[in-house]
JSON list of C-alpha atoms in Angstrom, two decimals:
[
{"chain": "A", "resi": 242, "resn": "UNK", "atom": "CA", "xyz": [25.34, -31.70, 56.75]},
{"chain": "A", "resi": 243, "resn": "UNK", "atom": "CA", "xyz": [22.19, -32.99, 57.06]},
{"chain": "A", "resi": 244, "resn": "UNK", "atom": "CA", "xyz": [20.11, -30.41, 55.14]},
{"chain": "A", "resi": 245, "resn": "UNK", "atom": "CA", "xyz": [22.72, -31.03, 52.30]},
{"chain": "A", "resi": 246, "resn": "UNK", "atom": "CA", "xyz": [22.03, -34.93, 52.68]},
{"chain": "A", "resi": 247, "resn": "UNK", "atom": "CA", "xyz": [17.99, -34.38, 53.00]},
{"chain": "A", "resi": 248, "resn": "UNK", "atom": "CA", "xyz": [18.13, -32.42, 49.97]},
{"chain": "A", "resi": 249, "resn": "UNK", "atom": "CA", "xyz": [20.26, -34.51, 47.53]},
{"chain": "A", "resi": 250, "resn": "UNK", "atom": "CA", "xyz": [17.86, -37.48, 48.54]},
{"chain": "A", "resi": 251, "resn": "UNK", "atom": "CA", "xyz": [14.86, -35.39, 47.46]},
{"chain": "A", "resi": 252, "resn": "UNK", "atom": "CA", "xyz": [16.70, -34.59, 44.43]},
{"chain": "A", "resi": 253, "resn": "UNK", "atom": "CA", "xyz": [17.53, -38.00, 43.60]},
{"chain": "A", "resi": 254, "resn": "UNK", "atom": "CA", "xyz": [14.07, -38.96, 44.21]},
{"chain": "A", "resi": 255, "resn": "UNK", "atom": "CA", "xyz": [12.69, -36.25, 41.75]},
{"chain": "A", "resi": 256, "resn": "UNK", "atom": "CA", "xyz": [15.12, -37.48, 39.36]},
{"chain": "A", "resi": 257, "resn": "UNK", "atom": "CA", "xyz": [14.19, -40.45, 39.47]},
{"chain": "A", "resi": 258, "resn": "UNK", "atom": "CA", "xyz": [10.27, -40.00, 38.64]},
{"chain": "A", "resi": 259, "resn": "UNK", "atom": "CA", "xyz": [9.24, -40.73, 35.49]},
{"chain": "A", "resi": 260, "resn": "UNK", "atom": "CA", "xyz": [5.72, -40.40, 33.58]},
{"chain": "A", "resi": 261, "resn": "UNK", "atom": "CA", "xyz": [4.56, -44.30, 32.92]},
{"chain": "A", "resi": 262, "resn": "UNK", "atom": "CA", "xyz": [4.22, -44.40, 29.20]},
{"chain": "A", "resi": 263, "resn": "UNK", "atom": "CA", "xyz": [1.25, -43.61, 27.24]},
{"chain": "A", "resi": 264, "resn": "UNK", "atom": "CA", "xyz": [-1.01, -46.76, 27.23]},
{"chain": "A", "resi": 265, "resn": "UNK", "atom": "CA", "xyz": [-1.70, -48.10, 23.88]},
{"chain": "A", "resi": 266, "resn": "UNK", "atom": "CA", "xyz": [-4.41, -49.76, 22.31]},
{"chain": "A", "resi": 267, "resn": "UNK", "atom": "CA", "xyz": [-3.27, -53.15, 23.63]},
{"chain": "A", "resi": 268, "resn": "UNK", "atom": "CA", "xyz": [-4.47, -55.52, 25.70]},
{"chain": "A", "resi": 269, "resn": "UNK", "atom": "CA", "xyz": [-2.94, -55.88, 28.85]},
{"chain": "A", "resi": 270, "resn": "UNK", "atom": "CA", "xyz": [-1.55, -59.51, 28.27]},
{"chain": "A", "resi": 271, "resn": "UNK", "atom": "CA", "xyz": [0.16, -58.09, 25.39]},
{"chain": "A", "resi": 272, "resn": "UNK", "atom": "CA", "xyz": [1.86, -55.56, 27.75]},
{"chain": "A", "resi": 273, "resn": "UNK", "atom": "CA", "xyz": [5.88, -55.99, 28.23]},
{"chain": "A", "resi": 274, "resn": "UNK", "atom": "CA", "xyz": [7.68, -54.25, 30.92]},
{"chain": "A", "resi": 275, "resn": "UNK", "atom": "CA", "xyz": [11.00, -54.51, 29.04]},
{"chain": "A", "resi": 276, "resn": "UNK", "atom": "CA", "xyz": [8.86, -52.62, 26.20]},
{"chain": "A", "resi": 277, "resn": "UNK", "atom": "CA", "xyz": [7.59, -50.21, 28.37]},
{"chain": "A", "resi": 278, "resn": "UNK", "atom": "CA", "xyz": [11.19, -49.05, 30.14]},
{"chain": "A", "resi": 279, "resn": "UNK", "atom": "CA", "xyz": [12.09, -48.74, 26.74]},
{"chain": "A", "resi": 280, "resn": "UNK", "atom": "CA", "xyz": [9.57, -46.58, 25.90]},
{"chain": "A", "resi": 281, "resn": "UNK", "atom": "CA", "xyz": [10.39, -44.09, 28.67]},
{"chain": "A", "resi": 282, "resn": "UNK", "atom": "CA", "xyz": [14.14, -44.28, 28.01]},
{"chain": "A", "resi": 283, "resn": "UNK", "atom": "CA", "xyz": [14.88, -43.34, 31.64]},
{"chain": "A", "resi": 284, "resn": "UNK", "atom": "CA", "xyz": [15.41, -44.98, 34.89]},
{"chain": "A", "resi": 285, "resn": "UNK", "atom": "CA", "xyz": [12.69, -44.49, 37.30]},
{"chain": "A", "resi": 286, "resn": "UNK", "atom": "CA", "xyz": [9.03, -46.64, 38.08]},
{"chain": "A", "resi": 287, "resn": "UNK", "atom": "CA", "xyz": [6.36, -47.49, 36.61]},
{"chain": "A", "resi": 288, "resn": "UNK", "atom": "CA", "xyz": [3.11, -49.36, 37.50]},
{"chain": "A", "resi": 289, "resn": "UNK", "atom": "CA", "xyz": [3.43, -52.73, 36.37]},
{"chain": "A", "resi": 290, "resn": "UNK", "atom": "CA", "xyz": [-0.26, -53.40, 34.14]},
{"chain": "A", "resi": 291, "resn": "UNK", "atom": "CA", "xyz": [0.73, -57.28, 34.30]},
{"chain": "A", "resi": 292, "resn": "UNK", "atom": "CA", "xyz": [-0.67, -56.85, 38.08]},
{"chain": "A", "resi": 293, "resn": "UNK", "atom": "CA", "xyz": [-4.11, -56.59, 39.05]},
{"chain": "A", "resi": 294, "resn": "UNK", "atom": "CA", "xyz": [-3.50, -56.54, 42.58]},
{"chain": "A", "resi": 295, "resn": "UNK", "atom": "CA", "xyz": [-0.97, -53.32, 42.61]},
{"chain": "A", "resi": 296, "resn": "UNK", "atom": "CA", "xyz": [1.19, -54.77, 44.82]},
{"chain": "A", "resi": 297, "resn": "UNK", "atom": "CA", "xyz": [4.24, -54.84, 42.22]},
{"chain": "A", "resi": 298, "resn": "UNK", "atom": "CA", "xyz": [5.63, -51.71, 40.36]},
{"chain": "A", "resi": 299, "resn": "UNK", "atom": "CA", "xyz": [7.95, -52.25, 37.35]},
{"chain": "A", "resi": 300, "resn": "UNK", "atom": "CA", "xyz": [11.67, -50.21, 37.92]},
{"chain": "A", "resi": 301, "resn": "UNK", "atom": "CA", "xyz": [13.16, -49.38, 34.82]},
{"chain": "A", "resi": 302, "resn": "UNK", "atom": "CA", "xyz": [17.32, -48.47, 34.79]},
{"chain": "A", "resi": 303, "resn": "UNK", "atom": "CA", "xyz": [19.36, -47.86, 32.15]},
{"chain": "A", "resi": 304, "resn": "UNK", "atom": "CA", "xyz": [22.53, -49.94, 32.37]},
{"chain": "A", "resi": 305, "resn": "UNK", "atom": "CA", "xyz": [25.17, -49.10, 28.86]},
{"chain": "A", "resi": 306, "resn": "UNK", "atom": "CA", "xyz": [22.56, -47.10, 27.06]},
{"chain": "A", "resi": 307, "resn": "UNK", "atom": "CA", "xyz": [20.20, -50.18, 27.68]},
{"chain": "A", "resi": 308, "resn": "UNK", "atom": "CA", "xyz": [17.07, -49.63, 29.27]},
{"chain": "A", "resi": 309, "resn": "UNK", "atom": "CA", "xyz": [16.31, -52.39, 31.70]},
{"chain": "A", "resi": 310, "resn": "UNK", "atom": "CA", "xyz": [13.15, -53.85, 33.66]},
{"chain": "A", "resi": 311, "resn": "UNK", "atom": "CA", "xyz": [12.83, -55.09, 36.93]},
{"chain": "A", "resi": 312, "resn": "UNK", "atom": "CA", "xyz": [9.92, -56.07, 38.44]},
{"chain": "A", "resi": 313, "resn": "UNK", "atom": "CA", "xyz": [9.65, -55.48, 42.65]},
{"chain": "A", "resi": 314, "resn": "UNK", "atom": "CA", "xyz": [7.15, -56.05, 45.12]},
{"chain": "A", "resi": 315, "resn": "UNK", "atom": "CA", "xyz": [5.46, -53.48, 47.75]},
{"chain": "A", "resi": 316, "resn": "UNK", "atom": "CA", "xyz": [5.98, -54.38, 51.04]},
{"chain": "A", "resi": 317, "resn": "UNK", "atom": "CA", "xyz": [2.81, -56.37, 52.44]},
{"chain": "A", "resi": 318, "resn": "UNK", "atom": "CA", "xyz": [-0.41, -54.01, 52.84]},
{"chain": "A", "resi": 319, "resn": "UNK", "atom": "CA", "xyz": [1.10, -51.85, 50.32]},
{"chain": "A", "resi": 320, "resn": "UNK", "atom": "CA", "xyz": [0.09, -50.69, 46.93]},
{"chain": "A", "resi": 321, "resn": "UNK", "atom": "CA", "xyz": [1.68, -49.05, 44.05]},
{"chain": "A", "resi": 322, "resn": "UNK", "atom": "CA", "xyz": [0.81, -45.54, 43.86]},
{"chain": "A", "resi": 323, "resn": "UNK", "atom": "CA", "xyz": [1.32, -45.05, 39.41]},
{"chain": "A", "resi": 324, "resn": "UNK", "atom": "CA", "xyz": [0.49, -41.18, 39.77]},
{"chain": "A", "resi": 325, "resn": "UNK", "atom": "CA", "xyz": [3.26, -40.39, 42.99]},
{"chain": "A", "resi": 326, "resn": "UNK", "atom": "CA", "xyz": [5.37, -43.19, 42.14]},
{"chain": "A", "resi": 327, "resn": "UNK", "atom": "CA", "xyz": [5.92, -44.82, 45.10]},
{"chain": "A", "resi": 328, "resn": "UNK", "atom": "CA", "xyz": [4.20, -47.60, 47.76]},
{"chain": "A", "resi": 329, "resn": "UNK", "atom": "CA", "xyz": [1.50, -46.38, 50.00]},
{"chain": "A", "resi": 330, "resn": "UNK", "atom": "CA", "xyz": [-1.00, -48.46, 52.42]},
{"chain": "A", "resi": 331, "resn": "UNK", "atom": "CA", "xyz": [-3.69, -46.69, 49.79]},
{"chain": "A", "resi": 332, "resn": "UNK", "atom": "CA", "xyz": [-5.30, -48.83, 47.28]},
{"chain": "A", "resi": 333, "resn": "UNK", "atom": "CA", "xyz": [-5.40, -47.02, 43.71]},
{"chain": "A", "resi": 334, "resn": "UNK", "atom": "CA", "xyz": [-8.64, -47.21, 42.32]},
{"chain": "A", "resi": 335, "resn": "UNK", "atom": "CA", "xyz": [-9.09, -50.29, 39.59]},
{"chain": "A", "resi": 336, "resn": "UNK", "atom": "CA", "xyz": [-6.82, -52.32, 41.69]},
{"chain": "A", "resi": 337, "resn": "UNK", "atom": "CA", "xyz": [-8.15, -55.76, 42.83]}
]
């Protein structure tokens, strides 16, 4: 039971990745994160380029063929990770 459990949760997880959408010649205060879950159609996360810091990541689910945006928060000493999609205690390079 739990080898069935363990793998559904890394399927889910898999699933759930998404590549963060090509960047654009824009600058970043013209950046939207409803625009950008748009963009990638698809429920999963995204780094949010609204925050310098890294320590937010935009989520992006898809709710009656709408693609929505919410913004969340790493835990505190975290970062978002944009290339493994997830929060780690390692700061990404370019983050402040």
């Amino acid at each position: 039971m739990w080898t069935s459990l363990i793998i559904s949760l890394l399927l889910v997880h898999c699933l759930l990745a998404v590549p963060a959408p090509a960047p654009k010649d824009l600058d970043a205060a013209s950046w939207s994160a409803d625009e950008a879950c748009r963009e990638a159609g698809k429920s999963g996360m995204i780094a949010n380029q609204n925050d310098s810091t890294c320590a937010t990541y935009v989520y992006c689910y898809v709710v009656n063929d709408s693609t929505m945006a919410l913004i969340k928060s790493c835990k505190s000493g975290q970062f978002f990770d944009a290339d493994r999609k997830f929060c780690s205690i390692s700061k990404p390079t370019g983050c402040v």
